[in-house]
């Protein structure tokens, strides 16, 4: 008897008892749905927590400073620096060659004088506009952080409004919430600064000039508001912008006056380790190369342990529900074996082998598992979406960033269906063996 | 109409199987005391013969039929059907024997109500690994042969008792058996339908040359056989 014949028999058998079949499938659907929903929610929560700890960047990111390391730095997540030490292209290449290093993103921060938009622009609340219009704008002496924005997914940057500056642009800038705070704007309404222009001046020191500092003036448009941990500073620009500023500063004469000359090619690096487990090893390698590092490795590791416990508990609850549902399959099949005793005898009398009977019952269990697994997976995703939207509503109401469940892996969904089928098959083994071992003489029973 | 699904080639029908039984003993041992179902049975049925087994309920007729049909293994004694020594067969070999050599007809018809009449016949062919396209054709021919061509797509529950038994006979013939074992084939039928079914079985026996063993309580049914044996208390009396 072929698999096709077994499938026909199994489906017809299930249709003969529609109520029992529906209840069994429903139990499997609910069990799978619960497991999938808990798995999805737990997975999203884990990702969100780790993302929060790594400030939006990869969890395996390590920040490197242009300074020598403190001897005790590997025992701590925080930056413990020694004497300043230039970060050069050669150092970048050396780090990149180290084992377990996926990539290195250079950072260059420079000091700038920034003049916010004129008073009365859209960036200033209307009520204050008239009062402030009479005064000239206050300049801000701040740090501008330059990074390779084409690799933004490797950097601890979270976009709050608008977009990031184009990777090659010299006329676009993103600001932080600190900038809004400094202008006395509502930090919860970041979009109001988008489209405004800021005048910047890179300083150049000339000891022989009567005017000691000269500025390289340029204007940049605010295209986005970000939360960033790339470096200390309220302006984020493509690294090309700060490299031009550094060259300008170095073209001056003297020691830089009150502003130290930017002798280091980079003020920092973001190094991405191949995995979270390798972060400590990579930090050790960078320490050997002579640079100070920081990474939330100890924090992430301990939080991960707690998250793992939560995952186990939630997964356990879902698995227990699914196992109970599969026991339902076993119970339904055992009842079917009792009911079909004579049919099984007749099948054997007309030549069915034990394995034909075994296959009939296993295919029946598989069909229930497949349908229940598929429906349960869909139900689980739907439940997770509903829970996600409720949580999102709460987070947004609290002024926090929402969660995104859109990244449910197809592999996870397939694993849910496959896992249910495997459990259903396991549940079907005992009834199927019992059916296969029934004696053929039962066919003549009751004659 | 011929009952041979391979018609027109009746010459290719397999000859009936001779049954040779010597000292066959069978004991049922359960929780209670052992029950001797058959005790030292000796019986010879010639190939193509028509034999009736009679006797009261619990005499051992059905047990003897089960052993000859390979539904159970002989515990003691010699049991040969055609070239098969049933004491030496087990598992898949015994299933293959039932599939290829024996055709069963039960009092309770033994049809699966999950399947239509045609599908019930096809199931026997499926177990013999007959290709799908050939199954449909052969099952149709067999049902035509028993006069049920128009009811082929009905479920057994929609058929009368006589029609069900005719479907069961068609299924028994699906794999051209050399031996047909009928266990009270008319037990659940009225007298008129019983005669029609008996005539059908006898036609099968005549046309195909297969051996026919009928277990019955009915004297009239037994009278139609070439040889009659009485089984009582596990022994072959006459």
XYZ file of C-alpha atoms in Angstrom:
685
model
C 0.000 0.000 0.000
C 1.465 3.343 -1.040
C 1.722 6.531 1.014
C -1.034 7.964 -1.167
C -3.351 5.078 -0.246
C -2.456 5.532 3.436
C -3.218 9.243 3.174
C -6.604 8.531 1.572
C -7.494 6.076 4.341
C -6.261 8.470 7.032
C -8.213 11.449 5.716
C -11.379 9.396 5.271
C -10.971 8.048 8.819
C -10.603 11.567 10.207
C -13.654 12.749 8.295
C -15.704 9.875 9.704
C -15.431 11.437 13.187
C -15.599 15.167 12.431
C -16.283 16.248 16.022
C -13.393 14.302 17.514
C -11.073 15.361 14.702
C -12.027 19.022 15.077
C -11.425 18.955 18.837
C -8.058 17.204 18.425
C -6.944 19.665 15.732
C -8.180 22.561 17.901
C -6.112 21.336 20.861
C -2.997 21.047 18.677
C -3.723 24.470 17.147
C -4.005 26.090 20.577
C -0.866 24.349 21.857
C 1.178 25.332 18.812
C -0.315 28.826 18.820
C 0.638 29.375 22.452
C 4.177 28.102 21.882
C 4.652 30.232 18.758
C 3.178 33.360 20.359
C 5.335 33.003 23.465
C 8.385 32.245 21.326
C 7.801 35.275 19.110
C 7.145 37.637 21.992
C 10.113 36.328 24.004
C 12.393 36.568 20.956
C 11.311 40.144 20.236
C 11.701 41.111 23.882
C 15.214 39.595 23.952
C 16.233 41.465 20.806
C 14.755 44.685 22.142
C 16.508 44.409 25.495
C 19.874 43.602 23.901
C 19.355 46.401 21.373
C 18.595 48.785 24.245
C 21.794 47.724 25.999
C 23.848 48.218 22.849
C 22.169 51.582 22.140
C 20.715 50.512 18.823
C 23.973 49.130 17.429
C 25.050 45.536 17.107
C 25.327 43.711 20.435
C 28.857 42.639 19.514
C 30.083 46.232 19.005
C 33.204 47.445 20.838
C 34.128 51.110 21.150
C 37.834 51.884 20.838
C 39.250 55.214 22.086
C 42.350 57.066 20.891
C 44.092 56.326 24.187
C 46.202 53.687 25.875
C 44.275 51.108 27.915
C 44.105 50.995 31.672
C 45.567 47.640 32.856
C 42.239 46.729 34.470
C 39.981 47.667 31.582
C 39.003 44.112 30.575
C 37.357 43.597 33.955
C 34.948 46.429 33.247
C 32.454 47.325 30.514
C 33.348 51.015 30.867
C 36.117 52.928 29.184
C 39.245 53.127 31.368
C 41.798 55.176 29.529
C 45.476 55.873 30.037
C 47.553 58.390 28.076
C 46.278 59.656 24.683
C 47.480 57.562 21.759
C 46.864 58.330 18.089
C 44.518 56.023 16.206
C 46.010 55.650 12.747
C 45.034 53.826 9.574
C 47.760 51.328 10.425
C 46.062 50.615 13.770
C 42.729 50.189 11.995
C 44.308 47.642 9.641
C 45.949 45.813 12.579
C 42.609 45.534 14.403
C 40.877 44.408 11.224
C 43.439 41.601 10.856
C 42.800 40.328 14.389
C 40.817 37.075 14.744
C 37.037 37.273 15.300
C 36.834 40.862 14.001
C 34.098 41.341 11.409
C 34.558 45.026 10.631
C 35.898 48.337 11.896
C 34.068 51.661 11.515
C 36.282 54.745 12.091
C 34.921 57.749 13.979
C 36.354 61.294 13.854
C 34.950 63.982 16.143
C 35.932 67.658 15.887
C 35.026 70.789 17.830
C 32.793 73.254 15.954
C 31.051 76.535 16.518
C 27.400 76.168 15.553
C 24.894 78.925 15.017
C 21.304 77.661 15.154
C 18.608 78.987 12.800
C 17.574 82.645 13.150
C 14.927 83.378 15.730
C 11.403 83.198 14.479
C 11.991 80.176 12.309
C 9.757 77.143 12.502
C 12.161 75.537 14.953
C 11.241 77.982 17.704
C 7.890 77.928 19.485
C 5.706 80.770 18.168
C 5.073 82.153 21.653
C 8.789 82.779 22.151
C 9.499 83.904 18.633
C 8.704 87.595 18.993
C 10.715 87.953 22.210
C 13.718 86.158 20.779
C 13.604 87.777 17.350
C 15.125 90.933 18.814
C 18.238 89.048 19.976
C 20.908 87.520 17.692
C 21.130 83.686 17.782
C 23.344 82.211 20.499
C 26.347 80.318 19.072
C 26.993 76.844 20.454
C 30.478 75.432 20.889
C 29.951 71.721 20.406
C 31.431 68.505 19.068
C 30.595 67.263 15.601
C 30.830 63.457 15.236
C 31.786 62.059 11.831
C 31.168 58.430 10.941
C 30.812 56.273 7.862
C 27.051 56.555 7.565
C 26.896 53.954 4.783
C 27.499 51.408 7.563
C 24.973 52.864 9.982
C 23.625 49.400 10.935
C 27.023 48.735 12.535
C 26.830 51.860 14.678
C 24.972 52.618 17.921
C 22.601 55.072 16.259
C 18.820 55.167 16.612
C 16.866 57.394 14.257
C 14.132 59.321 16.077
C 12.875 61.490 13.212
C 13.679 62.237 9.563
C 16.622 60.383 8.054
C 20.372 60.182 8.331
C 22.591 62.458 6.239
C 23.608 60.957 2.911
C 26.928 59.119 3.364
C 28.829 61.468 1.016
C 26.990 64.713 1.777
C 28.803 67.818 3.075
C 25.597 69.819 3.484
C 23.474 67.587 5.704
C 23.554 66.998 9.440
C 21.614 65.014 12.030
C 21.182 66.405 15.537
C 20.588 64.753 18.899
C 17.874 65.440 21.452
C 20.546 67.358 23.378
C 20.504 69.970 20.619
C 16.723 70.327 20.968
C 17.108 70.640 24.722
C 19.737 73.300 24.254
C 17.329 75.308 22.091
C 14.601 74.810 24.724
C 12.517 72.795 22.299
C 10.267 69.877 23.168
C 12.462 66.770 22.913
C 9.353 64.666 22.328
C 8.672 66.553 19.092
C 11.964 66.040 17.249
C 10.451 66.565 13.785
C 10.140 70.328 14.357
C 13.850 70.943 13.661
C 13.872 69.053 10.388
C 14.579 71.251 7.384
C 16.265 74.031 9.368
C 19.810 75.186 8.525
C 22.726 75.494 10.947
C 25.843 77.551 10.303
C 29.046 75.785 11.366
C 32.620 77.020 11.735
C 35.655 74.712 12.056
C 38.351 76.542 14.038
C 41.946 77.049 12.859
C 44.550 78.443 15.255
C 47.174 80.901 14.006
C 49.569 82.010 16.697
C 51.053 84.797 14.519
C 47.714 86.310 13.504
C 46.208 89.102 15.589
C 42.954 87.165 15.226
C 44.019 83.855 16.763
C 41.105 81.725 15.449
C 39.764 81.639 11.921
C 36.716 79.638 10.897
C 35.927 77.444 7.902
C 32.271 78.333 7.558
C 29.693 76.053 6.027
C 25.950 75.553 6.247
C 24.215 72.215 6.751
C 20.527 71.300 6.763
C 19.083 69.243 9.579
C 17.687 66.070 7.956
C 17.286 63.888 11.011
C 17.193 63.610 14.777
C 19.049 60.690 16.337
C 20.010 59.095 19.601
C 23.639 58.199 19.111
C 26.416 56.742 21.206
C 29.055 56.932 18.488
C 30.796 59.756 20.286
C 30.126 62.723 22.589
C 28.546 65.399 20.444
C 25.241 66.836 19.333
C 25.871 66.775 15.580
C 26.266 63.677 13.441
C 27.723 64.042 9.951
C 29.446 61.889 7.331
C 33.100 61.333 8.311
C 34.261 63.226 5.219
C 32.964 66.440 6.824
C 35.072 66.034 9.992
C 38.101 64.901 7.985
C 37.978 68.198 6.058
C 37.673 70.021 9.394
C 40.715 68.169 10.776
C 42.834 69.057 7.731
C 41.742 72.698 8.139
C 42.749 72.726 11.808
C 46.135 71.142 11.094
C 46.869 73.815 8.437
C 47.032 76.464 11.158
C 50.163 77.561 12.921
C 51.153 76.842 16.493
C 49.920 74.331 19.053
C 46.217 74.975 18.614
C 45.899 77.338 21.514
C 42.982 76.434 23.766
C 41.926 73.756 21.302
C 44.397 70.819 21.094
C 45.397 69.957 17.525
C 43.632 66.813 16.203
C 46.792 64.775 15.780
C 44.972 61.417 15.724
C 43.494 60.380 12.375
C 40.467 59.055 14.255
C 39.061 59.841 17.675
C 37.555 56.408 18.005
C 36.545 53.194 16.302
C 33.559 50.909 16.454
C 34.810 47.343 16.120
C 32.283 44.581 15.411
C 33.201 41.160 16.780
C 32.030 38.055 14.931
C 29.710 37.179 17.819
C 28.818 38.194 21.357
C 30.909 35.318 22.655
C 34.008 36.771 20.972
C 33.650 40.311 22.313
C 35.932 39.632 25.278
C 38.572 37.982 23.081
C 38.543 40.897 20.623
C 38.797 43.423 23.457
C 41.827 41.518 24.686
C 43.416 41.648 21.232
C 42.821 45.402 20.960
C 44.288 45.862 24.452
C 47.419 44.050 23.288
C 47.581 46.479 20.342
C 47.584 49.252 22.948
C 44.161 50.879 22.814
C 41.446 51.441 25.393
C 38.063 49.800 24.752
C 34.566 49.650 26.159
C 31.666 47.267 25.493
C 28.643 46.239 27.550
C 29.801 42.620 27.419
C 29.411 41.817 31.114
C 26.052 43.556 31.281
C 24.809 41.866 28.103
C 26.068 38.473 29.300
C 24.311 38.719 32.656
C 21.103 40.087 31.102
C 21.206 37.327 28.523
C 21.326 34.740 31.296
C 18.157 36.171 32.834
C 16.499 36.419 29.428
C 17.442 32.812 28.788
C 15.687 31.787 32.003
C 12.580 33.692 30.881
C 12.800 32.022 27.448
C 13.028 28.588 29.076
C 10.018 29.262 31.299
C 7.879 30.638 28.451
C 9.033 27.915 26.057
C 8.310 25.323 28.747
C 4.746 26.587 29.216
C 4.140 26.457 25.461
C 5.740 23.038 25.105
C 3.644 21.612 27.952
C 0.506 22.902 26.216
C 1.638 21.320 22.958
C 2.510 18.020 24.642
C -0.949 17.937 26.272
C -2.451 18.521 22.824
C -0.367 15.664 21.419
C -1.535 13.412 24.233
C -4.995 14.276 22.901
C -3.892 12.933 19.520
C -2.648 9.739 21.180
C -5.933 9.372 23.077
C -8.025 9.933 19.961
C -5.967 7.383 18.026
C -6.174 4.827 20.829
C -9.949 5.204 20.747
C -9.804 4.793 16.976
C -7.785 1.576 17.339
C -10.461 0.179 19.646
C -13.226 1.195 17.232
C -11.470 -0.116 14.143
C -10.387 -3.458 15.548
C -12.450 -5.388 13.030
C -11.493 -3.083 10.123
C -7.837 -3.637 10.937
C -8.474 -7.409 11.028
C -10.214 -7.239 7.651
C -7.345 -5.226 6.174
C -4.905 -7.829 7.408
C -7.144 -10.612 6.095
C -6.973 -9.152 2.602
C -3.195 -8.914 2.810
C -2.181 -5.743 4.657
C 1.183 -6.012 6.373
C 1.767 -4.712 9.891
C 3.636 -1.739 8.424
C 0.641 -0.851 6.223
C -1.525 -0.553 9.341
C 1.260 1.313 11.177
C 1.540 3.776 8.310
C -2.242 4.340 8.202
C -2.287 5.489 11.844
C 0.961 7.447 11.620
C -0.297 9.322 8.563
C -3.464 10.111 10.506
C -1.377 11.546 13.364
C 0.774 13.411 10.848
C -2.301 14.933 9.167
C -3.660 16.178 12.499
C -0.197 17.509 13.436
C 0.287 19.234 10.075
C -3.110 20.942 10.057
C -2.896 21.828 13.756
C 0.702 22.993 13.358
C -0.113 25.217 10.399
C -3.212 26.733 11.999
C -1.406 27.062 15.342
C 1.532 28.846 13.757
C -0.803 31.313 12.050
C -2.686 31.763 15.321
C 0.575 32.285 17.221
C 1.742 34.963 14.787
C -1.663 36.667 14.969
C -1.636 36.606 18.798
C 1.926 37.959 18.823
C 0.878 40.760 16.448
C -2.076 41.690 18.661
C 0.068 41.626 21.811
C 2.749 43.584 19.931
C 0.292 46.307 18.922
C -1.012 46.573 22.515
C 2.567 46.840 23.835
C 3.393 49.329 21.085
C 0.458 51.507 22.089
C 1.661 51.493 25.676
C 5.290 52.246 24.762
C 4.352 55.113 22.442
C 2.032 56.532 25.102
C 5.009 56.462 27.476
C 7.148 58.351 24.934
C 9.259 55.286 24.124
C 10.145 53.662 20.852
C 7.687 50.954 19.719
C 8.533 47.293 19.101
C 8.562 45.656 15.704
C 7.402 42.047 15.339
C 7.808 42.184 11.579
C 11.039 40.252 11.676
C 9.582 36.813 12.511
C 11.906 34.372 10.817
C 10.307 32.022 8.246
C 12.642 29.384 9.660
C 11.013 29.870 13.088
C 7.569 29.417 11.516
C 8.682 26.304 9.648
C 10.266 24.960 12.825
C 6.922 25.477 14.600
C 5.030 23.436 12.011
C 7.746 20.772 11.746
C 8.036 20.492 15.544
C 4.286 19.978 15.886
C 4.327 17.305 13.183
C 7.206 15.489 14.891
C 5.411 15.607 18.267
C 2.193 14.390 16.648
C 4.072 11.512 15.030
C 5.625 10.594 18.377
C 2.140 10.707 19.924
C 0.902 8.419 17.158
C 3.591 5.781 17.567
C 2.023 3.833 20.457
C -1.512 3.688 18.981
C -0.055 2.832 15.562
C 2.059 0.007 17.019
C -0.939 -1.249 18.947
C -3.011 -1.269 15.753
C -0.254 -2.946 13.742
C 0.057 -5.731 16.325
C -3.650 -6.552 16.428
C -4.221 -10.130 15.307
C -5.656 -10.691 11.839
C -8.122 -13.212 13.295
C -10.115 -10.258 14.705
C -11.548 -10.020 11.182
C -13.690 -13.107 11.810
C -14.640 -12.109 15.345
C -18.311 -11.705 16.052
C -19.335 -13.896 13.155
C -20.402 -12.079 -17.660
C -17.109 -13.581 -16.541
C -15.856 -12.868 -13.028
C -12.268 -12.936 -14.126
C -10.983 -9.358 -14.238
C -8.392 -10.426 -16.819
C -11.086 -11.550 -19.206
C -10.835 -12.611 -22.030
C -8.079 -14.920 -20.808
C -9.810 -17.413 -18.522
C -7.117 -19.972 -19.234
C -4.687 -17.846 -17.216
C -6.775 -18.183 -14.050
C -4.759 -19.921 -11.330
C -5.793 -23.454 -10.414
C -7.398 -24.033 -7.050
C -5.210 -24.845 -4.073
C -5.356 -28.203 -2.346
C -5.564 -28.101 1.451
C -3.725 -30.747 3.449
C -4.175 -30.852 7.225
C -2.666 -33.410 9.607
C -2.900 -33.427 13.403
C -3.818 -29.714 13.577
C -4.253 -28.615 17.169
C -4.951 -25.077 18.393
C -5.321 -23.902 21.959
C -6.408 -20.438 23.104
C -4.658 -19.487 26.324
C -5.970 -16.343 27.976
C -6.427 -15.249 31.547
C -8.824 -18.094 32.152
C -8.071 -21.792 31.628
C -6.767 -22.758 28.173
C -9.430 -23.603 25.609
C -8.743 -26.327 23.071
C -10.270 -24.906 19.888
C -9.034 -27.618 17.548
C -7.787 -31.058 18.450
C -5.792 -33.254 16.053
C -7.732 -32.337 12.925
C -6.985 -34.320 9.753
C -8.501 -33.026 6.528
C -7.768 -33.066 2.811
C -9.522 -30.788 0.367
C -8.676 -31.356 -3.283
C -7.685 -28.489 -5.542
C -10.841 -26.938 -6.979
C -13.022 -28.690 -4.424
C -16.129 -27.258 -2.755
C -16.338 -28.095 0.949
C -18.786 -27.098 3.684
C -17.835 -27.013 7.358
C -20.761 -27.313 9.739
C -21.136 -27.427 13.437
C -22.551 -25.611 16.454
C -21.262 -22.230 17.619
C -17.909 -22.467 19.383
C -17.136 -25.825 17.740
C -13.949 -24.515 16.109
C -15.138 -23.903 12.520
C -14.014 -20.281 12.404
C -10.708 -21.157 14.076
C -10.075 -23.781 11.413
C -10.972 -21.220 8.739
C -8.622 -18.658 10.337
C -5.755 -21.130 10.327
C -6.335 -22.214 6.726
C -6.649 -18.542 5.726
C -3.406 -17.571 7.442
C -5.093 -15.248 9.951
C -3.409 -17.230 12.699
C -0.360 -19.510 12.799
C -0.769 -23.213 13.463
C 0.527 -24.184 16.900
C 0.857 -27.915 16.293
C 0.364 -30.184 13.308
C 0.767 -29.863 9.582
C -1.114 -27.364 7.437
C -0.378 -26.950 3.740
C -2.304 -24.905 1.231
C -1.058 -25.373 -2.292
C 2.698 -24.952 -2.152
C 2.551 -23.038 1.164
C 3.490 -24.699 4.462
C 1.652 -22.337 6.799
C 3.552 -23.445 9.894
C 6.676 -21.960 8.317
C 5.133 -18.618 7.314
C 5.045 -15.538 9.522
C 4.890 -11.766 9.296
C 5.140 -10.409 5.773
C 5.218 -13.868 4.200
C 1.912 -14.736 5.853
C 0.458 -11.393 4.721
C 1.649 -12.104 1.174
C -0.020 -15.544 1.367
C -3.330 -13.953 2.415
C -2.972 -11.334 -0.300
C -2.195 -13.652 -3.198
C -3.639 -17.048 -2.348
C -6.739 -16.492 -0.221
C -9.969 -14.595 -0.759
C -12.105 -14.030 2.347
C -15.865 -13.566 2.449
C -17.187 -12.711 5.917
C -20.629 -12.918 7.466
C -20.263 -9.257 8.455
C -19.081 -8.446 4.897
C -15.872 -6.813 6.184
C -16.194 -3.755 3.971
C -14.701 -0.422 5.013
C -17.499 2.124 5.120
C -14.874 4.869 4.626
C -14.581 3.762 1.025
C -16.947 3.264 -1.877
C -17.654 -0.214 -3.263
C -15.073 0.381 -5.995
C -12.482 1.676 -3.507
C -13.005 -1.372 -1.284
C -12.124 -3.608 -4.216
C -9.256 -1.288 -5.207
C -7.865 -1.528 -1.673
C -7.185 -5.246 -2.134
C -5.402 -4.408 -5.386
C -3.483 -1.558 -3.729
C -2.178 -3.965 -1.097
C -0.862 -6.110 -3.953
C 0.881 -3.005 -5.405
C -1.213 -3.018 -8.570
C -0.615 0.268 -10.445
C -3.222 2.974 -9.881
C -4.617 3.101 -13.423
C -4.983 -0.687 -13.562
C -6.757 -0.834 -10.185
C -9.624 1.318 -11.329
C -10.165 -0.738 -14.451
C -9.947 -4.103 -12.687
C -12.200 -3.064 -9.792
C -14.799 -1.852 -12.303
C -14.663 -5.159 -14.163
C -15.034 -7.173 -10.950
C -18.031 -5.147 -9.817
C -19.604 -5.535 -13.257
C -19.010 -9.265 -12.857
C -21.062 -9.388 -9.632
C -23.745 -7.158 -11.143
C -22.875 -3.989 -9.256
C -21.315 -1.885 -11.993
C -23.871 0.864 -11.461
C -23.400 0.986 -7.714
C -19.615 1.092 -7.759
C -19.429 4.571 -6.278
C -21.839 3.934 -3.413
C -20.628 3.505 0.135
C -21.367 0.087 1.722
C -23.858 1.725 4.085
C -25.923 2.682 1.034
C -26.059 -0.904 -0.238
C -28.324 -3.784 0.745
C -26.926 -6.820 2.564
C -26.841 -8.879 -0.623
C -25.106 -6.087 -2.514
C -22.518 -5.719 0.232
C -21.782 -9.417 0.127
C -21.392 -9.230 -3.648
C -18.897 -6.373 -3.214
C -17.072 -8.539 -0.656
C -16.955 -11.382 -3.194
C -15.608 -9.014 -5.849
C -12.916 -7.881 -3.400
C -12.082 -11.510 -2.527
C -11.517 -12.192 -6.221
C -9.379 -9.090 -6.823
C -6.031 -10.859 -6.714
C -7.140 -14.135 -8.358
C -6.968 -16.345 -5.240
C -6.658 -20.124 -5.425
C -8.733 -20.555 -2.290
C -11.937 -18.783 -1.236
C -12.896 -18.997 2.414
C -16.457 -17.973 3.198
C -17.393 -17.643 6.866
C -21.172 -17.794 7.143
C -21.550 -15.862 3.856
C -25.342 -16.000 4.015
C -25.692 -15.582 7.781
C -26.952 -12.006 7.575
C -29.061 -12.379 4.430
C -32.682 -13.343 3.713
C -33.287 -16.676 2.012
C -33.703 -15.256 -1.501
C -30.605 -13.056 -1.317
C -28.665 -15.902 0.304
C -29.385 -18.113 -2.698
C -28.206 -15.398 -5.097
C -24.970 -14.990 -3.151
C -24.437 -18.754 -3.017
C -24.989 -18.998 -6.749
C -22.469 -16.259 -7.268
C -19.888 -18.037 -5.105
C -20.508 -21.266 -6.932
C -20.143 -19.532 -10.294
C -16.816 -18.115 -9.148
C -15.760 -21.575 -8.021
C -16.836 -23.082 -11.359
C -15.402 -20.411 -13.666
C -12.139 -19.833 -11.878
C -11.540 -23.332 -10.654
C -10.601 -22.120 -7.207
C -11.138 -24.156 -4.061
C -14.186 -23.043 -2.039
C -14.561 -23.629 1.693
C -17.830 -22.468 3.250
C -18.492 -22.381 6.990
C -22.220 -22.516 7.645
C -24.957 -23.441 10.074
C -27.392 -23.765 7.235
C -28.059 -27.339 6.056
C -29.347 -26.129 2.675
C -26.137 -24.217 2.068
C -24.048 -27.211 3.096
C -25.991 -29.521 0.805
C -24.700 -27.619 -2.224
C -21.055 -28.507 -1.415
C -19.215 -31.549 -2.851
C -18.133 -32.597 0.641
C -19.530 -31.755 4.092
C -17.649 -31.998 7.369
C -18.994 -31.609 10.866
C -16.819 -29.925 13.444
C -17.751 -30.446 17.074
C -15.798 -29.578 20.212
C -12.661 -29.002 18.157
C -12.788 -32.342 16.405
C -13.695 -33.293 12.871
C -16.588 -35.678 13.416
C -17.610 -36.607 9.893
